[in-house]
Coordinates of C-alpha atoms in Angstrom, one line a residue:
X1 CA 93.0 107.2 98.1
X2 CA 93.1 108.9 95.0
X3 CA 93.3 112.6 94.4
X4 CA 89.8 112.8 93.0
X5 CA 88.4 111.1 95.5
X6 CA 90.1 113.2 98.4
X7 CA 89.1 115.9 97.0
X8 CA 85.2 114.8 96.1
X9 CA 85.1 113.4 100.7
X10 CA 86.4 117.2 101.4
X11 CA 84.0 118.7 99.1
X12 CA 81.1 116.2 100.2
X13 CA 81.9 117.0 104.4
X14 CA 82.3 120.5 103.9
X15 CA 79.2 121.0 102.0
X16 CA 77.3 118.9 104.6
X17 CA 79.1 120.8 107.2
X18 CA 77.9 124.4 105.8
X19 CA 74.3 122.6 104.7
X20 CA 74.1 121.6 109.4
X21 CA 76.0 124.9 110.4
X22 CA 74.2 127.2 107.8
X23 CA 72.0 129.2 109.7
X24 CA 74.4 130.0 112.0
X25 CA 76.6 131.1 109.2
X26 CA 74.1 133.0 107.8
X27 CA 73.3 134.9 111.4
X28 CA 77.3 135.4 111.5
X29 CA 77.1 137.1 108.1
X30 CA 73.8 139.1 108.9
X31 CA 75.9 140.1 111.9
X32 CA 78.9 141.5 110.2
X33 CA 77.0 143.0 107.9
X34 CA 74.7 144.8 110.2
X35 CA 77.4 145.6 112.7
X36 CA 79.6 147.3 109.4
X37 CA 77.1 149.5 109.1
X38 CA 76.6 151.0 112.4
X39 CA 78.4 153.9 113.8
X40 CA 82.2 152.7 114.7
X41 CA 83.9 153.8 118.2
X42 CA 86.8 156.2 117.5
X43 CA 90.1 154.8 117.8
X44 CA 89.9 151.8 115.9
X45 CA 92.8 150.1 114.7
X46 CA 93.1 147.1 111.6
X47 CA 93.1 143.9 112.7
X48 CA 93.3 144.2 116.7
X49 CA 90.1 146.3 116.5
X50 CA 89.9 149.0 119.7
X51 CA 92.1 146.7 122.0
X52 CA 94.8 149.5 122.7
X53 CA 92.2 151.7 124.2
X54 CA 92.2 148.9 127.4
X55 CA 95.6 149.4 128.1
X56 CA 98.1 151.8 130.3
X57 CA 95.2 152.9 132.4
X58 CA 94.5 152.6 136.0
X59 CA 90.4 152.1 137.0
X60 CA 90.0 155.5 137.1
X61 CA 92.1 156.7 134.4
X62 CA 90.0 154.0 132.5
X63 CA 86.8 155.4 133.6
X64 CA 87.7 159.4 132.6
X65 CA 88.8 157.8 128.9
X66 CA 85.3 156.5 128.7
X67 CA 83.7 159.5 129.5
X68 CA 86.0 161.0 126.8
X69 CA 85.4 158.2 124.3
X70 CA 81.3 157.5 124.6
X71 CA 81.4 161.4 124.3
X72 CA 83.6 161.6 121.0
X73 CA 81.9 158.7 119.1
X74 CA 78.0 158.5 118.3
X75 CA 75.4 157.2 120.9
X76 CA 75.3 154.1 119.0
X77 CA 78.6 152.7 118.3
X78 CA 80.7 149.4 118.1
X79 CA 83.7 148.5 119.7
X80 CA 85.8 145.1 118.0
X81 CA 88.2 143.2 119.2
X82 CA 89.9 139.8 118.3
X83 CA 87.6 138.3 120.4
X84 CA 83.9 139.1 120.8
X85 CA 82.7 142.7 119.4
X86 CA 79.8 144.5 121.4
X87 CA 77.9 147.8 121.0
X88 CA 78.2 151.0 123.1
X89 CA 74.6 152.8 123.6
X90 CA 74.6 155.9 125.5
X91 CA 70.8 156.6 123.8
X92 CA 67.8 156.5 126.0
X93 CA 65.5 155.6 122.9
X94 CA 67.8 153.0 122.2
X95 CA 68.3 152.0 125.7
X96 CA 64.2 151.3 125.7
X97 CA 64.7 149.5 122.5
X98 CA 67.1 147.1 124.6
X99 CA 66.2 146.9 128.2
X100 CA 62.6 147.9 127.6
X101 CA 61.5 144.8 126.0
X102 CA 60.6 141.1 127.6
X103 CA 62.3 139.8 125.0
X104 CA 66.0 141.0 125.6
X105 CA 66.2 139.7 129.1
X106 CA 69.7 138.0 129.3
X107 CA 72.6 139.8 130.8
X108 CA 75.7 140.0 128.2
X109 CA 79.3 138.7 128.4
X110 CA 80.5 140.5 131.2
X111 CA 78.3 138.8 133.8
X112 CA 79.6 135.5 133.5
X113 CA 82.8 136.8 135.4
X114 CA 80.6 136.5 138.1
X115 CA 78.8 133.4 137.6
X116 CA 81.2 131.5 140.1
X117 CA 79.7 133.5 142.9
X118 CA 76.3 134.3 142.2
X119 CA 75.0 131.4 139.8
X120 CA 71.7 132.0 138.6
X121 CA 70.7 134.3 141.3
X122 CA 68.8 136.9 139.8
X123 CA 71.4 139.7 138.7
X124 CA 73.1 137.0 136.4
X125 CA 70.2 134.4 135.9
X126 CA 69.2 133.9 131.9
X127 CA 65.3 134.7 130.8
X128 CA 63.9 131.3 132.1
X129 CA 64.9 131.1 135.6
X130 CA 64.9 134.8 136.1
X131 CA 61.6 134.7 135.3
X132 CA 60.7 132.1 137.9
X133 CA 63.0 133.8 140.8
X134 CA 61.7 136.9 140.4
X135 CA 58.1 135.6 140.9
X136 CA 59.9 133.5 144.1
X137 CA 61.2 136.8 145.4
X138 CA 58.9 139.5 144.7
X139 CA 56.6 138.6 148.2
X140 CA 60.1 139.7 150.1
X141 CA 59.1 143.3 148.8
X142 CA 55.4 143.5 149.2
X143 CA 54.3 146.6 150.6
X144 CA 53.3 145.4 153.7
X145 CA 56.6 144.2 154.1
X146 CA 58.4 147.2 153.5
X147 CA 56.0 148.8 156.1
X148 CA 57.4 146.9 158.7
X149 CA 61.3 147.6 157.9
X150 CA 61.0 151.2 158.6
X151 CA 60.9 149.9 161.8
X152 CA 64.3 148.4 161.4
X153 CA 66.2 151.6 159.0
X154 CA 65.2 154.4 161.9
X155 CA 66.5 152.3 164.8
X156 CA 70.0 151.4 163.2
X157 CA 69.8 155.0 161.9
X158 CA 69.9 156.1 165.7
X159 CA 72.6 153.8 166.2
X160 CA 74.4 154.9 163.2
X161 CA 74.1 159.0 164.7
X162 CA 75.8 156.9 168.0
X163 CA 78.6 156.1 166.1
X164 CA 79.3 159.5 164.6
X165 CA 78.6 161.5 167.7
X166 CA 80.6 159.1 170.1
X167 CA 83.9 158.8 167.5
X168 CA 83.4 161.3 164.6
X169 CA 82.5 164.8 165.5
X170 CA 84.2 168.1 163.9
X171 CA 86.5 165.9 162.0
X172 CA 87.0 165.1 158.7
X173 CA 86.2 161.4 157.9
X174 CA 85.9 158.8 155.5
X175 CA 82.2 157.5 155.5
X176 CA 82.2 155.0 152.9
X177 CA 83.5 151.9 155.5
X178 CA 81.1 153.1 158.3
X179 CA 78.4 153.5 156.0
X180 CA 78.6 150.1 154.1
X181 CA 78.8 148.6 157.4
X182 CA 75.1 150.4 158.3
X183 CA 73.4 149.3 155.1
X184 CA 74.9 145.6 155.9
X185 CA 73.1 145.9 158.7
X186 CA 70.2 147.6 157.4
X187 CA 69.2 144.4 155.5
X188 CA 66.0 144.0 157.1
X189 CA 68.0 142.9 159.9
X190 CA 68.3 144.8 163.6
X191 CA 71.3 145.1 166.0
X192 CA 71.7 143.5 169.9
X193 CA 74.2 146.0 171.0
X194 CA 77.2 144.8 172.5
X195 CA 78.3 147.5 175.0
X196 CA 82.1 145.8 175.5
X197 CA 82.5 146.3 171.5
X198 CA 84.7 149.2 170.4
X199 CA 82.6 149.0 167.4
X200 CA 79.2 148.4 169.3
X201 CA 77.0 149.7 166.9
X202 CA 78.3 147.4 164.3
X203 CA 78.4 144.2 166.3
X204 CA 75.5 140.8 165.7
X205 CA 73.1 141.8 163.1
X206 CA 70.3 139.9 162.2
X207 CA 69.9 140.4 158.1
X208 CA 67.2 140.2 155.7
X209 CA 67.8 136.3 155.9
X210 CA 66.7 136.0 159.4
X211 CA 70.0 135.2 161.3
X212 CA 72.5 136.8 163.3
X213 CA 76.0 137.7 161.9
X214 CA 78.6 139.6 163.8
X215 CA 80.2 142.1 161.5
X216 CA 83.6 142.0 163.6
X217 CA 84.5 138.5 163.9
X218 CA 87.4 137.3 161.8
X219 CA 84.6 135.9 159.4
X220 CA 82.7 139.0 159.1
X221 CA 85.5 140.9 158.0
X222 CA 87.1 138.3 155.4
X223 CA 83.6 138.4 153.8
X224 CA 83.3 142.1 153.8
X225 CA 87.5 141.8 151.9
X226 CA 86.3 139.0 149.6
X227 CA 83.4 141.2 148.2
X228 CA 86.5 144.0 147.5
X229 CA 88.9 141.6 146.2
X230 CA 86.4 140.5 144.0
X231 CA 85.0 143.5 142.8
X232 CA 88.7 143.9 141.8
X233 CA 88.8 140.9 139.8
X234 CA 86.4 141.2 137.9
X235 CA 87.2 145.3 137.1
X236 CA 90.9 143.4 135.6
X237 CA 88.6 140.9 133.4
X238 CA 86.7 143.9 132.1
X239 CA 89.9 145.9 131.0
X240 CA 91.9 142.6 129.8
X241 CA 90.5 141.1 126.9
X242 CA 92.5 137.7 126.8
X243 CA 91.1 137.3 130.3
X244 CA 87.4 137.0 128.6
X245 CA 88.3 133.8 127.8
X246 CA 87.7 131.3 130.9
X247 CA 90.7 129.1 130.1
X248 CA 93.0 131.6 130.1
X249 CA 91.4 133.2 133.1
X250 CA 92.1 130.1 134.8
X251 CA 95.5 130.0 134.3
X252 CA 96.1 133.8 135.7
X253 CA 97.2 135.1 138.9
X254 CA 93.5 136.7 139.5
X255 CA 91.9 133.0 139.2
X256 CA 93.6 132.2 142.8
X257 CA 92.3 135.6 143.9
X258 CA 88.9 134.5 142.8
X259 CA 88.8 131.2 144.3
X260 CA 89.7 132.3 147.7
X261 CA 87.4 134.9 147.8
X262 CA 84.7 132.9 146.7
X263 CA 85.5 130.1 149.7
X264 CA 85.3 133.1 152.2
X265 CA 81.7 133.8 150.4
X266 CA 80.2 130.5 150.0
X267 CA 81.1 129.7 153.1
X268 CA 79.8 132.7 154.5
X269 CA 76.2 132.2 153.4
X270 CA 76.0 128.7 153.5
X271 CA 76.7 128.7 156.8
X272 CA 73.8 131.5 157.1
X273 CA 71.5 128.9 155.2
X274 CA 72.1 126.0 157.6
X275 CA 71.6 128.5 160.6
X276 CA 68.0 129.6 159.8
X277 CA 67.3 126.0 158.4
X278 CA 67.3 124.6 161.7
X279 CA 63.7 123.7 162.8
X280 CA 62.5 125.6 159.8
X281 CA 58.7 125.3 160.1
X282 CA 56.8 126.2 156.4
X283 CA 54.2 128.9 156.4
X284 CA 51.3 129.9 153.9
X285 CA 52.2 133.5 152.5
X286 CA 49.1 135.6 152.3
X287 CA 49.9 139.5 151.8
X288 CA 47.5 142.0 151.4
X289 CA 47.4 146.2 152.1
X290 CA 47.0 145.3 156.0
X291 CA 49.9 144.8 158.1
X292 CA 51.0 141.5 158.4
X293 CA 51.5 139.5 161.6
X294 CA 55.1 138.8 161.1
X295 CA 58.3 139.8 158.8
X296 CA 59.2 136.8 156.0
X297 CA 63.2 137.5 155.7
X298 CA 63.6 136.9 152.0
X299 CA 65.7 133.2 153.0
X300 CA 62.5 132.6 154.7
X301 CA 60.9 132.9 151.4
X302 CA 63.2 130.7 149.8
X303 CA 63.3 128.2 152.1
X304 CA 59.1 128.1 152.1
X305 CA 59.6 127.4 148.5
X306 CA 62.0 124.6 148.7
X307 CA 60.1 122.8 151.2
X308 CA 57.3 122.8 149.3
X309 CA 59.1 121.6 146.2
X310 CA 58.3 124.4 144.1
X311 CA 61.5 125.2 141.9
X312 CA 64.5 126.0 144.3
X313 CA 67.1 123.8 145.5
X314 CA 70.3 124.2 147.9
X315 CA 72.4 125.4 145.1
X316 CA 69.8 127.9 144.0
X317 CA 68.7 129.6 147.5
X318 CA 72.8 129.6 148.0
X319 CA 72.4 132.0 144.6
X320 CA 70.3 134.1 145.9
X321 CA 71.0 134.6 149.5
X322 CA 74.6 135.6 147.7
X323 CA 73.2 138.1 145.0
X324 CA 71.1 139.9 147.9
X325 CA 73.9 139.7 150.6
X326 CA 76.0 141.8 148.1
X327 CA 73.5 144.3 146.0
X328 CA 71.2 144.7 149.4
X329 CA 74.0 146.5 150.6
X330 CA 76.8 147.9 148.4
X331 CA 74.5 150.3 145.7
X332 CA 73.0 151.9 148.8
X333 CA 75.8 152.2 150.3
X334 CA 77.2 154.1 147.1
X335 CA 74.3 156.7 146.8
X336 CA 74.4 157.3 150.8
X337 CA 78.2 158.0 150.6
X338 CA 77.7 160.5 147.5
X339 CA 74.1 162.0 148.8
X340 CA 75.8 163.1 152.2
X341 CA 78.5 164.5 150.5
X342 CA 76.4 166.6 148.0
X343 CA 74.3 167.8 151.1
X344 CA 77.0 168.9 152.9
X345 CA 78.4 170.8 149.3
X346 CA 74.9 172.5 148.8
X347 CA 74.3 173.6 152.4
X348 CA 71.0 175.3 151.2
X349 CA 69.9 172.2 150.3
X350 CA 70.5 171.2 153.2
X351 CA 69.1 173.8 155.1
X352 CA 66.1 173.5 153.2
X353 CA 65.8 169.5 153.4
X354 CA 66.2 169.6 157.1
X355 CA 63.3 172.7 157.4
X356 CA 61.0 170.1 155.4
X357 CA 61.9 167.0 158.0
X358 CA 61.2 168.7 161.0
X359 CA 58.1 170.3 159.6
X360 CA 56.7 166.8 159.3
X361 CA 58.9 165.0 162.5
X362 CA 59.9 167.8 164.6
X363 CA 63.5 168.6 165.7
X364 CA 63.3 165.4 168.5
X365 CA 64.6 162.6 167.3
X366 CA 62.5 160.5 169.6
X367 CA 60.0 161.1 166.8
X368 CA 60.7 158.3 163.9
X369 CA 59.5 158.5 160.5
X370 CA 56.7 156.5 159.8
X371 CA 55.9 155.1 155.7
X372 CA 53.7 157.7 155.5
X373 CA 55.9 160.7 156.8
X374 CA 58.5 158.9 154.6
X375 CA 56.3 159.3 151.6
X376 CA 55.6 162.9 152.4
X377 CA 59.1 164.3 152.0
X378 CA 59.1 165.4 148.2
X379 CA 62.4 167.5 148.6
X380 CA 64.1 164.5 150.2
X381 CA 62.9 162.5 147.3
X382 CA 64.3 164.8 144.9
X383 CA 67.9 165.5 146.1
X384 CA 68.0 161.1 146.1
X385 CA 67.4 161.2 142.7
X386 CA 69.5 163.7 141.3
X387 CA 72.2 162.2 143.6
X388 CA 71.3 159.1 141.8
X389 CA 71.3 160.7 138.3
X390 CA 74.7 162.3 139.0
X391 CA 76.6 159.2 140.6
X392 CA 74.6 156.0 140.0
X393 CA 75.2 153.1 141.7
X394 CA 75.9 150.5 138.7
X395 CA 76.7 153.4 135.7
X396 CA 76.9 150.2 133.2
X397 CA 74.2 147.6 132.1
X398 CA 74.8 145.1 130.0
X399 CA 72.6 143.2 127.9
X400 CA 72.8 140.4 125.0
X401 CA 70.3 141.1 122.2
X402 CA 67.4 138.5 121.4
X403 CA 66.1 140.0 118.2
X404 CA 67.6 142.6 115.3
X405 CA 66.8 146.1 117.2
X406 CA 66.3 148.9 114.8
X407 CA 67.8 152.4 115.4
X408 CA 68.1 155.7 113.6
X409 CA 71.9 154.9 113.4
X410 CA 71.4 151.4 111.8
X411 CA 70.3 148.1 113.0
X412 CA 71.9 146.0 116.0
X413 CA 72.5 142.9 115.3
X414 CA 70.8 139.6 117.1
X415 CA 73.0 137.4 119.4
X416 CA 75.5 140.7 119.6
X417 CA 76.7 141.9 123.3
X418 CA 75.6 145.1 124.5
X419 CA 76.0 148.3 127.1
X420 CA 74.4 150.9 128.3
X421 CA 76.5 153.7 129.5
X422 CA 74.0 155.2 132.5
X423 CA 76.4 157.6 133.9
X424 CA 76.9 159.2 130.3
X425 CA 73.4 159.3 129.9
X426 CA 72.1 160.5 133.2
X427 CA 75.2 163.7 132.1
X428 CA 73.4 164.0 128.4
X429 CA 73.3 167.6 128.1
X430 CA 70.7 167.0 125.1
X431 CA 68.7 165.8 128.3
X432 CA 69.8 167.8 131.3
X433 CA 70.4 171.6 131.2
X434 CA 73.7 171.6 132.9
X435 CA 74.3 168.1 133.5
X436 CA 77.6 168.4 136.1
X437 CA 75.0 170.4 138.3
X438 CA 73.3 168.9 141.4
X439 CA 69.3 170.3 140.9
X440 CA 66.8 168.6 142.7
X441 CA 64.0 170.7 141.0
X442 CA 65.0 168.8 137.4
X443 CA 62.7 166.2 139.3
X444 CA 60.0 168.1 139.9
X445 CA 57.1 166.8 137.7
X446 CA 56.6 169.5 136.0
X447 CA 60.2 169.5 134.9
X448 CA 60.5 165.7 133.7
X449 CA 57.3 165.2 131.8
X450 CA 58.7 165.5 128.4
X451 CA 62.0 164.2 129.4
X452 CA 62.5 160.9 127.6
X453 CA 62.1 158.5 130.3
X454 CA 64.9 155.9 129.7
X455 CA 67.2 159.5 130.2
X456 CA 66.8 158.6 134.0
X457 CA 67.3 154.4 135.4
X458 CA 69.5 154.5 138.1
X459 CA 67.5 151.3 138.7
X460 CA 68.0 149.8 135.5
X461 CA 64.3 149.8 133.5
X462 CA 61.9 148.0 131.9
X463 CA 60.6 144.5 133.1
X464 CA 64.3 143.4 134.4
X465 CA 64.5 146.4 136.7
X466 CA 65.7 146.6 140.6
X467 CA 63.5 144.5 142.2
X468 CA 64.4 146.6 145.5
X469 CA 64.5 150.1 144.4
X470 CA 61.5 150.8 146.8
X471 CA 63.4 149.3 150.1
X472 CA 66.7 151.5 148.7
X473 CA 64.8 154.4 149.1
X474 CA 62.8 154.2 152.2
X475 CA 66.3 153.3 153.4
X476 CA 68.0 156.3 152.5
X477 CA 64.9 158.8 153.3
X478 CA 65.2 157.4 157.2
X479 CA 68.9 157.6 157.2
X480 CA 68.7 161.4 156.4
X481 CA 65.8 161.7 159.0
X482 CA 68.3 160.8 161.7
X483 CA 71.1 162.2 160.3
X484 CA 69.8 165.6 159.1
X485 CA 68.1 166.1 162.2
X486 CA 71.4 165.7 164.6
X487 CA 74.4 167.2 162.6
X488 CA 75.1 169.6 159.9
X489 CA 77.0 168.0 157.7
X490 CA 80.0 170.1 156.1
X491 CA 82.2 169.9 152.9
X492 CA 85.8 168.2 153.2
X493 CA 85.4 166.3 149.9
X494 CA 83.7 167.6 146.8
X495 CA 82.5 166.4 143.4
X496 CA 86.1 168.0 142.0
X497 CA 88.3 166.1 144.5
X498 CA 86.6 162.8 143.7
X499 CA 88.3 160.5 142.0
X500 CA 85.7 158.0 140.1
X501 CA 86.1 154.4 139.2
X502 CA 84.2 151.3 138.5
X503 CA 84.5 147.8 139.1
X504 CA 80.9 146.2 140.1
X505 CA 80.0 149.4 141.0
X506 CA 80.8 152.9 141.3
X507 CA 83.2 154.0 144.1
X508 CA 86.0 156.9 144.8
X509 CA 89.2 155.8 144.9
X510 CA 90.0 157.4 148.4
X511 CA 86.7 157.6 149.8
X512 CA 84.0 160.5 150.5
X513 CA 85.3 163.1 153.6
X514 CA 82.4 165.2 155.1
X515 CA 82.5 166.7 158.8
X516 CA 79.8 166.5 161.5
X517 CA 78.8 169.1 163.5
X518 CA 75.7 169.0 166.5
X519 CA 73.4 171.0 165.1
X520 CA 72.3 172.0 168.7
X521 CA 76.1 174.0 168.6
X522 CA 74.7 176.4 165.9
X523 CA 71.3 177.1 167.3

């Protein structure tokens, strides 16, 4: 072939290859553009963008540089790198902008590191079949469901006080294993006590799902290890770039990790599916303000739906059994472990807390909250939430953007990744008046009526919020019935001894310490 006409077939393919590719080129150009003219993160560096911030840091030396960083840069900001660029937001207005909208729906980048485990269950699931799932699983929180799990929290609360009273008393200890064992089995589930068990408390659980599991087989405790190991993983992902991209992923030391965690897991829960399966009979779901007859455990739910063909399968109800298994249990968990340590920091609190509870219960525990004495306890309520606004559960959201979102620092880009930075702005002092302090009274209504609302969403907002937020908190309220109620609880660990970090959620490196006393003793 000639020169001329090598040259006119390249010219002729690449023009037809721009005139098919061009509106994606444009949108990358728009992009660039756009993204150029936001607010930049400090620390930027030519041509490998802010990669170096990533490195030399452990988890929690990581997680004090980005308090540092989102506080040094603007609340809008972008972060580049060689391989995707995403925005930083730490600005409630912008936040709304985001998370506030049906259209921005889908979960960015970051979620796909756990796609392996959780499929399109509904923390990871794009707009189309979230959509669907959440209409699926919303019955499993109807109010007269969560009516009849009260039942459930203040009886594994009693067995819970058991626990501490029989092996914990005027000691310092470590709550967060103990405790994420109680909301395990605080899943809508309830105990059979196994009095022969050194761990009796702890020992077959029947869970939201509807079937038994024993916490202290072999099993139970590999699954309870896979969910750490994980958690891990995917906390390395976050901080290694290169890792972002699956093939390289698959090559690394952490892919093995991965995929024998996720055995222990899948296995795990599809052996829970095939348990309740069994003789499955299919029900007509009819809810209303009245009690109902009898509990649906979410799987029952699930199952109902596959039976009657109605847009679950196997794979799907595997999804979702997984996603609940995990977020039923670990972000309660997390506020329980920091709201008993606050309690015991603030002992007026306390003090006053525990005078509110017994003017509604009594001092005799034989008398368990009801949902109505639950709803009743204002202060209660209160000291939740600002535990909540002080160490939330999951103090990153990420979303991808749908459409161009405009700001009053410049325009975000469609098709560009996003996060929200919850912990920074739930320590905003443009927002909260002393931000490092724990004050119930900033929820008092009169305080937070002209408070920004997106300033506070320890559950996420807008219409992709926790679908369980109001089981979490009838949870907790009972738990500090009980607890309240039988000990004073006294300081070992503090908010300055804690040491913070974040992989799927927030934790302390070396747990929360608090003390137990009777409460009788100091009469």
């Amino acid at each position: 072939m000639s020169p001329f006409f090598f040259s006119l077939s390249l010219f002729i393919l690449i023009f037809f290859l721009i005139f098919i590719y061009r509106r994606k080129i444009t949108g990358y150009i728009r992009q660039n553009t756009l993204m150029w003219t936001l607010p930049i993160a400090d620390n930027y560096y030519f041509l490998i963008g802010h990669v170096p911030n990533f490195f030399g840091y452990s988890p929690e030396g990581i997680f004090t540089k980005l308090r540092h960083w989102i506080k040094a840069t603007a609340p809008v900001s972008v972060v580049f790198t060689p391989i995707l660029n995403f925005i930083n937001i730490s600005d409630p207005e912008t936040a709304e902008s985001l998370i506030g909208q049906v259209k921005n729906l889908n979960k960015n980048f970051a979620y796909a590191f756990l796609y392996r485990w959780l499929g399109d269950g509904l923390l990871t699931s794009k707009r189309e079949i979230w959509q669907k799932r959440r209409k699926i699983l919303t019955p499993a929180f109807h109010f007269s469901i969560l009516l009849q799990f009260v039942d459930v929290f203040n009886r594994e609360t009693k067995n819970f006080i058991d626990l501490i009273e029989g092996k914990h008393l005027n000691q310092p200890v470590d709550i967060t294993p103990i405790i994420s064992d109680f909301t395990l089995a605080t899943m809508s589930g309830r105990f059979k006590n196994d009095s022969n068990s050194p761990f009796k408390l702890f020992n077959h659980l029947e869970t939201s799902m509807g079937t038994k599991i024993n916490l202290l087989t072999k099993t139970g405790l590999e699954y309870k290890k896979a969910i750490y190991e994980l958690g891990l993983v995917v906390l390395e992902r976050l901080l290694i770039p290169w890792l972002w991209i699956q093939a390289i992923f698959d090559l690394s030391a952490f892919r093995r990790v991965e995929k024998k965690s996720l055995k222990v897991l899948h296995t795990f829960t599809t052996n829970i599916i095939a348990e309740r399966s069994k003789n499955f009979k299919i029900f007509d779901e009819q809810f209303d303000e009245n009690i109902t007859k009898r509990k649906y455990p979410l799987l029952d739910i699930l199952l109902n739906v596959k039976f009657r063909d109605q847009g679950i399968d196997d794979v799907g109800i595997r999804n979702e059994v997984d996603t609940f298994m995990f977020e039923g249990h670990d972000t309660t968990a997390t506020c329980l472990n920091f709201t008993t340590m606050l309690f015991a920091v603030h002992s007026d609190i306390q003090s006053a807390v525990y005078q509110e509870i017994v003017n509604i219960l009594g001092t005799d525990l034989a008398n368990e909250p009801t949902y109505a004495n639950l709803q009743e306890m204002s202060l209660l309520e209160r000291c939740i939430k600002e535990s909540l606004r002080l160490y939330p559960p999951v103090p990153l959201i990420g979303r991808r953007t749908s459409d161009e979102i405009p700001t009053k620092f410049g325009v975000i880009p469609k098709d560009i990744n996003a996060f929200i930075y919850v912990y920074d702005m739930h320590r905003n002092p443009d927002f909260w008046l002393n931000p490092d302090k724990f004050d119930p009274s900033r929820h008092l209504p009169e305080n937070s009526q002209n408070r920004h609302t997106y300033a506070y969403i320890p559950f996420s907002a807008g219409p992709r919020n926790c679908i369980g937020q109001r089981f979490a908190m009838l949870e907790i309220k009972a738990f500090f019935c009980g607890l309240l109620r039988k000990f004073v609880l006294e300081p070992v660990d503090t908010p300055e001894t804690l040491v913070l970090f974040q992989e799927m959620i927030l934790r302390s490196r070396n747990g929360v310490r608090v003390k137990f006393t009777l409460r009788q003793q100091l009469l």
